[in-house]
Amino acid sequence: MKLTVWTYEGPPHVGAMRVATGMKGLHYVLHAPQGDTYADLLFTMIERRNHRPPVSYTTFQARDLGADTANLFKTALQDAYDRFKPQALIVGSSCTAELIQDDPGGMAETMGLPVPVIPLELPSYQRKENFGTDETFFQIVKALARPMERTAHVSANLIGPTGLGFRHRDDIVEVTALLEEMGIGVNVVAPMGATPADIARMGVAHFNVLMYPEHAEAAARWAEKTLGQPYTKVVPIGVGATRDFIAEVAALAGVAPKYDDSRLRMPWYSQSVDSTYLTGKRVFLFGDATHVKCMARMARDEMGFEVVGLGCYNREFARDIRALAKDYGVEALITDDYLEVEKAIEDLAPEMILGTQMERHIGKRLGIPCAVISAPVHVQDFPARYSPVMGWEGANVIFDTLVHPLVMGLEEHLLHMFREDFEFHDEAGASHHGAAAKLRSLDEAPVAEPEPAMAAAAPAEGNIVWLSDAERELKKIPFFVRGKAKRNTEKFALEKGVTQISVETLYEAKAHYAR
């Protein structure tokens, strides 16, 4: 454990809270000190839920450590049952309470409550939030689900969506529609929206749709072995992946695949002349493993981008991401340190970042556009509107998500380029006001903008430095080709034995590569 300003994942008990918050009729009793109640804000403020998470805290204080903290837990557990009357309870410790070793599961077992009480063993100092969601859901399914006679009509469970998930609410709707188009019913969606009673009847479904491996793969593997339910391996993010998912589901269900892509608007643009503006854009991807894998395929195969780097923060999927990176000819970055991610982005100098809320901040600092494609995210990525990332509509949403930062960045560059134009300068006012617009005389010299404070030289590859005038000239180049211009200029300088890049060197390199 280390002190950090930002973190990709919280401790595993936050993952348990995500499962509990997504479900109904389940209550989580958490043995934790007073300060650990901060986690409520993740759901009420960021996800904008209209109710608090179903969590009761023992909230012991420093003065309680010399007394009976175990009795505090028993009292909190009994009070939670009496007040909320849940169908089932889960109990566990936060990272701080883990140190005092009070054993919430053992204490709960001695109390004889009339509902299932499921103990959670979440190692706070070895594992993190996504492990917490996966392990918590697995323990709930293991405790409640049993083999049952299958439904007469082919049905499936959708497993993996949780509270605080990236577009989980809308992905459920989209995947449900894909199944219903093939005549496949949805038995249970879990954890999100499910009750413990719903979990108990998961066994009647013919198979499971594993929407998010980070949150439900352990439960899917258990159900396959114990309940005889196979599960899907393809996550339907992107056009190609959605087609593969439909084919996989059809094979599991024994029905004919149905590809109703009439709502899909992305392919026509990818085949149009306008899309050549996007072709070859260098992108860097970072996030949870599932979204990175899907988005890398979509970026390269469906948008024509060049993937120059990728990675994930959840180490449980490091092997998968390393294998994927090998296929793309890049080196995988497996880390939960945002400073390492920032360093990798600086070194690779991509033209676009596909990442989390953390990479959005990194992109702002480095002047690189970023599209958020994975948790952790902030409030703007929990939209009130329908905005999935799975299925046909999800492909449309992702298309907009990827294109808009580049197109709007181009618009901002053009506005900056023409800021001193006699008709469009800052003092002119809105052009649609016609005669009210103030034209600048062609003989009138524009007012020079103050230059931002800059270092005299900046370090570059091979001990080459950029002189300040050359750096200013470089910033006039459109952002979407600036990285390539910088790399070409430095390569030219190395070949010519130049150690300081001036404006003249910049234009000599431009002329050299234009031949």
XYZ file of C-alpha atoms in Angstrom:
515
model
C 0.000 0.000 0.000
C 1.306 3.485 -0.846
C 0.172 7.070 -0.558
C -1.004 8.558 -3.863
C -2.973 11.516 -5.176
C -5.027 9.446 -7.639
C -5.879 5.762 -7.659
C -7.395 3.528 -10.322
C -8.967 1.164 -7.799
C -10.049 1.423 -4.197
C -9.635 -1.353 -1.600
C -11.634 -4.556 -2.118
C -14.393 -3.600 0.328
C -15.337 -0.816 -2.126
C -15.845 -3.565 -4.710
C -18.163 -5.329 -2.267
C -20.061 -2.061 -1.854
C -20.496 -1.848 -5.630
C -22.131 -5.267 -5.671
C -24.362 -4.490 -2.684
C -25.360 -1.108 -4.120
C -26.338 -2.672 -7.430
C -28.534 -5.282 -5.777
C -31.853 -5.037 -3.920
C -32.799 -6.792 -0.697
C -29.136 -7.256 0.265
C -27.393 -5.391 3.083
C -23.663 -5.056 3.769
C -22.432 -4.725 7.356
C -18.891 -3.399 7.241
C -16.585 -3.475 10.250
C -14.816 -0.153 9.718
C -13.580 2.969 11.516
C -15.415 6.257 11.283
C -13.379 7.622 8.358
C -14.188 4.761 5.965
C -17.748 5.998 5.444
C -16.410 8.309 2.687
C -17.250 5.621 0.126
C -20.950 6.587 0.181
C -20.084 9.682 -1.844
C -18.857 7.580 -4.769
C -22.439 6.522 -5.416
C -24.515 9.545 -4.373
C -22.228 12.242 -5.831
C -20.423 10.629 -8.779
C -22.981 8.071 -9.958
C -25.830 10.376 -8.873
C -27.921 7.633 -7.313
C -31.054 8.753 -5.496
C -30.353 6.575 -2.455
C -27.434 5.719 -0.224
C -25.628 2.378 -0.568
C -27.173 -0.392 1.599
C -24.201 -0.416 3.977
C -24.053 -0.195 7.781
C -20.743 0.642 9.446
C -19.595 -0.219 12.944
C -17.698 3.127 12.887
C -15.408 2.313 15.786
C -13.054 5.032 16.980
C -9.546 5.036 18.425
C -10.850 4.919 22.001
C -12.770 1.711 21.177
C -9.630 -0.228 20.294
C -8.846 -0.869 23.924
C -12.345 -2.214 24.546
C -14.632 -4.741 22.856
C -14.801 -3.879 19.126
C -16.281 -7.325 18.437
C -19.392 -6.406 20.400
C -19.717 -3.221 18.329
C -19.910 -5.377 15.207
C -22.568 -7.690 16.671
C -24.683 -4.713 17.687
C -24.374 -3.138 14.220
C -25.313 -6.431 12.538
C -28.406 -6.944 14.695
C -29.477 -3.309 14.220
C -29.063 -3.610 10.430
C -31.252 -6.701 10.300
C -33.921 -5.213 12.570
C -34.079 -1.965 10.622
C -33.815 -3.091 6.985
C -35.142 -6.695 7.072
C -32.980 -7.774 4.093
C -33.320 -11.109 2.292
C -29.601 -11.709 2.904
C -26.599 -10.036 4.534
C -22.941 -9.852 3.606
C -20.359 -9.053 6.284
C -16.704 -8.092 6.157
C -13.938 -5.741 7.261
C -12.418 -2.639 5.745
C -8.656 -2.418 5.287
C -8.264 -0.716 8.679
C -10.537 -3.116 10.584
C -8.742 -6.086 9.026
C -5.761 -5.276 11.243
C -7.667 -5.920 14.498
C -8.768 -9.406 13.308
C -12.263 -9.480 14.790
C -13.586 -12.115 12.297
C -17.001 -10.656 11.280
C -17.997 -13.895 9.538
C -17.417 -16.010 12.631
C -19.259 -13.574 14.886
C -22.229 -13.389 12.505
C -22.500 -17.177 12.456
C -22.974 -17.274 16.249
C -25.918 -14.851 16.152
C -28.429 -17.163 14.468
C -30.075 -14.571 12.225
C -33.029 -15.922 10.189
C -31.556 -14.913 6.804
C -28.406 -16.062 4.966
C -25.300 -14.245 6.220
C -22.448 -14.462 3.715
C -18.932 -13.749 5.063
C -16.402 -12.012 2.820
C -12.664 -12.593 3.082
C -11.176 -9.728 1.091
C -7.408 -9.292 1.579
C -7.157 -5.513 1.586
C -3.383 -5.337 1.406
C -2.939 -7.783 -1.477
C -5.969 -7.157 -3.714
C -8.076 -4.231 -4.911
C -11.540 -3.092 -5.916
C -12.190 -5.232 -9.006
C -11.141 -8.344 -7.111
C -13.615 -7.243 -4.448
C -16.527 -7.128 -6.907
C -15.611 -10.485 -8.446
C -15.106 -12.271 -5.124
C -18.206 -10.773 -3.500
C -20.509 -11.740 -6.361
C -18.943 -15.207 -6.487
C -19.579 -15.768 -2.768
C -23.200 -14.602 -3.093
C -23.861 -16.897 -6.076
C -22.085 -19.817 -4.397
C -24.155 -19.372 -1.240
C -27.566 -18.943 -2.883
C -27.699 -20.516 -6.380
C -28.480 -24.207 -6.846
C -28.974 -26.550 -9.840
C -32.549 -26.306 -11.122
C -34.658 -27.516 -14.024
C -34.135 -25.339 -17.086
C -36.812 -23.012 -18.438
C -38.880 -24.405 -21.297
C -37.913 -21.419 -23.411
C -34.185 -20.718 -23.972
C -33.021 -18.123 -21.455
C -29.794 -16.574 -20.187
C -28.506 -14.686 -17.171
C -26.651 -11.408 -17.701
C -23.893 -11.264 -15.099
C -21.332 -8.623 -14.182
C -23.062 -5.201 -14.059
C -22.494 -3.419 -10.728
C -22.969 -0.048 -9.132
C -20.424 2.556 -10.222
C -19.724 0.670 -13.455
C -18.889 2.357 -16.765
C -22.218 2.519 -18.688
C -23.452 -0.712 -17.073
C -27.038 0.528 -16.770
C -27.388 1.095 -20.516
C -25.314 -1.912 -21.594
C -27.914 -4.145 -19.915
C -30.647 -2.697 -22.140
C -28.575 -3.108 -25.286
C -27.506 -6.710 -24.617
C -31.056 -7.655 -23.625
C -32.247 -6.335 -26.993
C -29.627 -8.404 -28.852
C -30.844 -11.567 -27.115
C -34.530 -10.822 -27.565
C -34.022 -10.308 -31.311
C -32.995 -13.985 -31.431
C -35.884 -15.104 -29.222
C -33.732 -15.647 -26.121
C -35.230 -14.560 -22.800
C -33.324 -12.928 -19.953
C -33.798 -14.819 -16.693
C -31.761 -12.745 -14.199
C -29.532 -9.685 -14.472
C -27.044 -9.662 -11.612
C -25.683 -8.138 -9.482
C -27.369 -4.927 -10.734
C -31.088 -4.975 -10.057
C -31.158 -8.503 -8.621
C -32.418 -9.627 -5.213
C -31.020 -12.619 -3.297
C -34.186 -14.488 -4.385
C -33.260 -13.771 -8.016
C -29.759 -15.146 -7.430
C -31.339 -18.325 -6.037
C -33.120 -18.952 -9.364
C -30.127 -18.310 -11.638
C -29.863 -22.067 -12.189
C -32.960 -22.220 -14.438
C -31.186 -20.364 -17.262
C -29.488 -22.289 -20.077
C -26.295 -20.198 -20.093
C -24.713 -17.041 -18.726
C -23.693 -13.917 -20.616
C -20.502 -12.677 -18.957
C -20.694 -8.956 -19.629
C -17.747 -7.826 -17.506
C -15.093 -10.467 -16.673
C -13.542 -8.204 -14.002
C -16.709 -8.467 -11.915
C -18.186 -11.919 -12.552
C -15.715 -14.369 -14.101
C -15.297 -16.360 -10.872
C -19.089 -16.739 -10.599
C -19.329 -17.694 -14.290
C -16.698 -20.428 -13.869
C -18.438 -21.756 -10.749
C -21.836 -21.808 -12.498
C -20.334 -23.643 -15.463
C -18.912 -26.343 -13.193
C -21.700 -26.593 -10.602
C -24.866 -25.537 -12.455
C -23.874 -26.819 -15.900
C -24.208 -23.378 -17.471
C -21.685 -22.404 -20.166
C -20.835 -18.721 -20.444
C -19.927 -16.328 -23.246
C -16.326 -15.283 -23.834
C -16.917 -12.390 -26.267
C -17.748 -8.908 -24.928
C -19.892 -7.071 -27.533
C -18.072 -3.729 -27.675
C -17.554 -2.628 -31.281
C -19.135 -3.752 -34.563
C -16.954 -6.813 -35.097
C -17.220 -7.940 -31.473
C -21.022 -7.528 -31.530
C -21.251 -9.779 -34.599
C -18.968 -12.348 -32.910
C -21.063 -12.161 -29.733
C -24.307 -12.787 -31.623
C -22.753 -15.812 -33.350
C -21.467 -17.171 -30.015
C -24.823 -16.714 -28.272
C -26.692 -18.308 -31.171
C -24.418 -21.358 -30.952
C -24.948 -21.683 -27.189
C -28.723 -21.310 -27.529
C -29.090 -23.470 -30.647
C -30.844 -20.718 -32.622
C -30.110 -18.868 -35.838
C -28.045 -15.679 -35.397
C -29.817 -12.433 -36.202
C -27.853 -9.311 -37.111
C -30.286 -6.402 -37.039
C -27.752 -3.624 -37.507
C -30.212 -1.135 -39.000
C -29.422 1.298 -36.148
C -25.696 1.173 -36.850
C -24.300 4.448 -38.242
C -20.558 3.969 -37.899
C -19.503 1.834 -40.920
C -20.694 4.268 -43.591
C -18.444 6.992 -42.170
C -15.474 4.638 -41.930
C -15.918 3.909 -45.653
C -16.357 7.561 -46.665
C -13.711 9.962 -47.912
C -14.151 12.069 -44.754
C -12.782 9.241 -42.637
C -9.352 9.503 -44.260
C -8.757 12.369 -41.846
C -8.810 9.793 -39.028
C -6.761 7.079 -40.754
C -3.446 6.327 -39.117
C -4.010 8.465 -36.025
C -1.659 7.223 -33.306
C -3.567 6.219 -30.158
C -2.598 5.003 -26.679
C -5.066 2.923 -24.640
C -5.222 2.401 -20.888
C -7.965 1.249 -18.524
C -9.486 -1.980 -17.273
C -8.512 -5.011 -19.329
C -11.945 -5.733 -20.843
C -12.482 -2.262 -22.271
C -8.885 -1.935 -23.445
C -9.056 -5.237 -25.350
C -12.329 -4.317 -27.041
C -11.354 -0.725 -27.796
C -7.981 -1.714 -29.254
C -9.755 -3.905 -31.805
C -12.259 -1.193 -32.602
C -9.597 1.527 -32.877
C -7.393 -0.428 -35.258
C -9.828 -2.519 -37.292
C -12.888 -0.270 -37.413
C -11.512 3.275 -37.147
C -8.181 2.826 -38.906
C -6.131 4.149 -35.982
C -2.601 2.976 -35.214
C -2.272 1.541 -31.704
C 1.129 2.682 -30.380
C 0.710 1.542 -26.785
C -1.758 -0.103 -24.415
C -2.042 -1.325 -20.865
C -4.282 -2.003 -17.889
C -4.281 -1.330 -14.165
C -5.866 -4.594 -12.958
C -3.004 -7.060 -12.603
C -5.338 -10.088 -12.579
C -5.588 -9.657 -16.371
C -1.918 -8.876 -17.035
C -1.369 -12.082 -19.023
C -4.264 -11.305 -21.385
C -3.075 -7.747 -21.985
C 0.526 -8.828 -22.591
C -0.682 -11.329 -25.187
C -2.810 -8.641 -26.821
C 0.079 -6.180 -26.886
C 2.261 -8.784 -28.577
C -0.351 -9.168 -31.328
C -0.337 -5.384 -31.840
C 3.440 -5.166 -31.860
C 3.664 -2.928 -28.792
C 4.818 -3.336 -25.198
C 2.131 -3.780 -22.535
C 2.043 -1.399 -19.578
C 0.730 -3.137 -16.449
C 0.658 -0.645 -13.592
C -1.600 1.097 -11.107
C 0.717 4.122 -10.932
C -0.678 7.007 -12.978
C 2.758 8.639 -13.084
C 4.109 5.643 -15.022
C 1.169 5.971 -17.417
C 1.870 9.679 -17.881
C 5.549 8.955 -18.590
C 4.601 6.342 -21.206
C 2.229 8.785 -22.908
C 4.893 11.506 -22.962
C 7.427 9.120 -24.487
C 5.066 7.765 -27.147
C 3.541 11.193 -27.993
C 0.255 9.772 -29.366
C -2.255 11.951 -31.176
C -5.093 10.662 -28.999
C -5.551 8.852 -25.681
C -8.302 6.326 -24.937
C -8.350 5.913 -21.188
C -9.921 6.637 -17.826
C -10.628 9.836 -15.935
C -6.949 9.839 -14.947
C -5.802 9.856 -18.586
C -8.241 12.697 -19.277
C -6.288 14.819 -16.777
C -2.972 13.668 -18.238
C -4.186 14.578 -21.718
C -5.181 18.062 -20.596
C -1.728 18.659 -19.166
C 0.053 17.357 -22.271
C -2.332 18.947 -24.782
C -3.465 15.576 -26.183
C -7.175 14.864 -26.761
C -8.574 12.019 -24.645
C -11.733 9.932 -24.896
C -12.838 8.131 -21.719
C -13.490 4.440 -22.426
C -13.129 2.783 -19.021
C -13.660 3.175 -15.285
C -12.642 4.924 -13.101
C -14.697 7.844 -14.370
C -16.161 11.034 -12.986
C -19.696 12.424 -12.983
C -19.715 13.458 -16.666
C -19.375 9.803 -17.675
C -22.572 8.809 -15.860
C -24.903 10.550 -18.338
C -28.614 10.807 -17.705
C -29.242 10.006 -21.390
C -29.094 6.511 -22.909
C -25.433 5.944 -23.688
C -24.284 2.290 -23.861
C -20.946 1.078 -25.176
C -22.140 -2.461 -26.024
C -24.096 -3.595 -29.054
C -25.083 -1.633 -32.152
C -25.992 1.567 -30.329
C -22.842 1.224 -28.268
C -20.797 1.266 -31.481
C -22.516 4.534 -32.437
C -21.771 6.035 -29.020
C -18.118 4.983 -29.146
C -17.790 6.345 -32.684
C -18.932 9.761 -31.441
C -16.678 9.438 -28.387
C -13.596 8.803 -30.540
C -14.293 11.254 -33.351
C -15.426 14.332 -31.436
C -12.163 15.075 -29.576
C -10.270 14.981 -32.890
C -12.803 17.007 -34.882
C -13.303 19.610 -32.170
C -9.553 19.818 -31.731
C -9.239 20.595 -35.443
C -11.893 23.293 -35.129
C -10.049 24.902 -32.219
C -6.825 24.838 -34.236
C -8.501 26.553 -37.193
C -9.974 29.230 -34.910
C -6.507 29.831 -33.493
C -4.972 29.888 -36.982
C -7.334 32.631 -38.183
C -7.497 34.612 -34.939
C -5.822 37.643 -36.555
C -7.909 37.567 -39.744
C -9.413 40.991 -40.598
C -12.926 39.529 -40.450
C -12.651 36.961 -37.660
C -10.391 38.618 -35.069
C -11.493 38.614 -31.416
C -12.904 42.154 -31.531
C -15.105 41.506 -34.568
C -18.068 39.993 -32.732
C -20.268 37.232 -34.077
C -20.194 37.008 -37.887
C -23.932 36.279 -38.087
C -24.609 39.817 -36.825
C -23.699 41.063 -40.268
C -23.256 44.851 -40.319
C -22.577 44.908 -36.581
C -19.317 43.057 -37.124
C -16.246 45.256 -36.783
C -13.777 44.713 -39.648
C -10.116 45.347 -39.041
C -8.238 47.384 -41.593
C -5.928 45.291 -43.730
C -3.186 47.845 -42.989
C -3.723 47.606 -39.242
C -1.139 45.483 -37.521
C -2.587 42.787 -35.278
C -1.945 43.037 -31.570
C 0.596 40.433 -30.646
C -0.456 37.997 -27.960
C 1.960 37.628 -25.041
C 3.959 34.444 -25.354
C 3.596 31.966 -22.509
C 6.589 31.517 -20.273
C 8.804 28.839 -21.786
C 12.153 27.328 -21.083
C 14.954 28.334 -23.410
C 15.259 24.760 -24.573
C 13.471 21.482 -24.089
C 15.114 18.047 -23.993
C 14.509 15.715 -26.909
C 15.774 12.403 -28.261
C 19.535 11.864 -28.531
C 20.575 14.922 -26.448
C 18.943 17.252 -28.973
C 17.349 20.417 -27.588
C 14.592 22.559 -29.040
C 15.262 26.284 -28.978
C 12.392 28.404 -27.715
C 11.615 29.970 -31.119
C 11.447 26.515 -32.709
C 9.113 25.297 -29.954
C 6.781 28.239 -30.590
C 6.791 27.477 -34.301
C 6.128 23.784 -33.595
C 3.009 24.692 -31.593
C 1.560 26.389 -34.686
C 1.403 23.011 -36.424
C -2.034 21.318 -36.071
C -2.104 19.046 -33.020
C -3.020 15.965 -35.044
C 0.268 16.065 -37.022
C 2.432 17.889 -34.468
C 3.813 14.694 -32.964
C 4.873 13.363 -36.362
C 6.469 16.702 -37.288
C 8.414 16.693 -34.015
C 9.655 13.138 -34.515
C 10.661 13.781 -38.137
C 12.523 16.959 -37.194
C 14.463 15.211 -34.440
C 15.297 12.322 -36.772
C 16.506 14.803 -39.415
C 18.619 16.630 -36.832
C 20.232 13.391 -35.656
C 21.095 12.417 -39.213
C 22.648 15.841 -39.845
C 24.505 15.934 -36.525
C 22.543 18.976 -35.319
C 22.210 19.272 -31.529
C 20.008 22.383 -31.337
C 16.798 22.629 -33.319
C 16.024 26.126 -34.560
C 13.223 27.400 -36.779
C 15.511 26.919 -39.755
C 16.126 23.275 -38.818
C 12.363 22.735 -38.506
C 11.704 24.014 -42.029
C 14.710 22.203 -43.487
C 13.297 18.967 -42.090
C 9.888 19.803 -43.526
C 11.405 20.355 -46.978
C 13.428 17.144 -46.685
C 10.413 14.935 -45.927
C 8.221 16.704 -48.481
C 10.388 15.508 -51.396
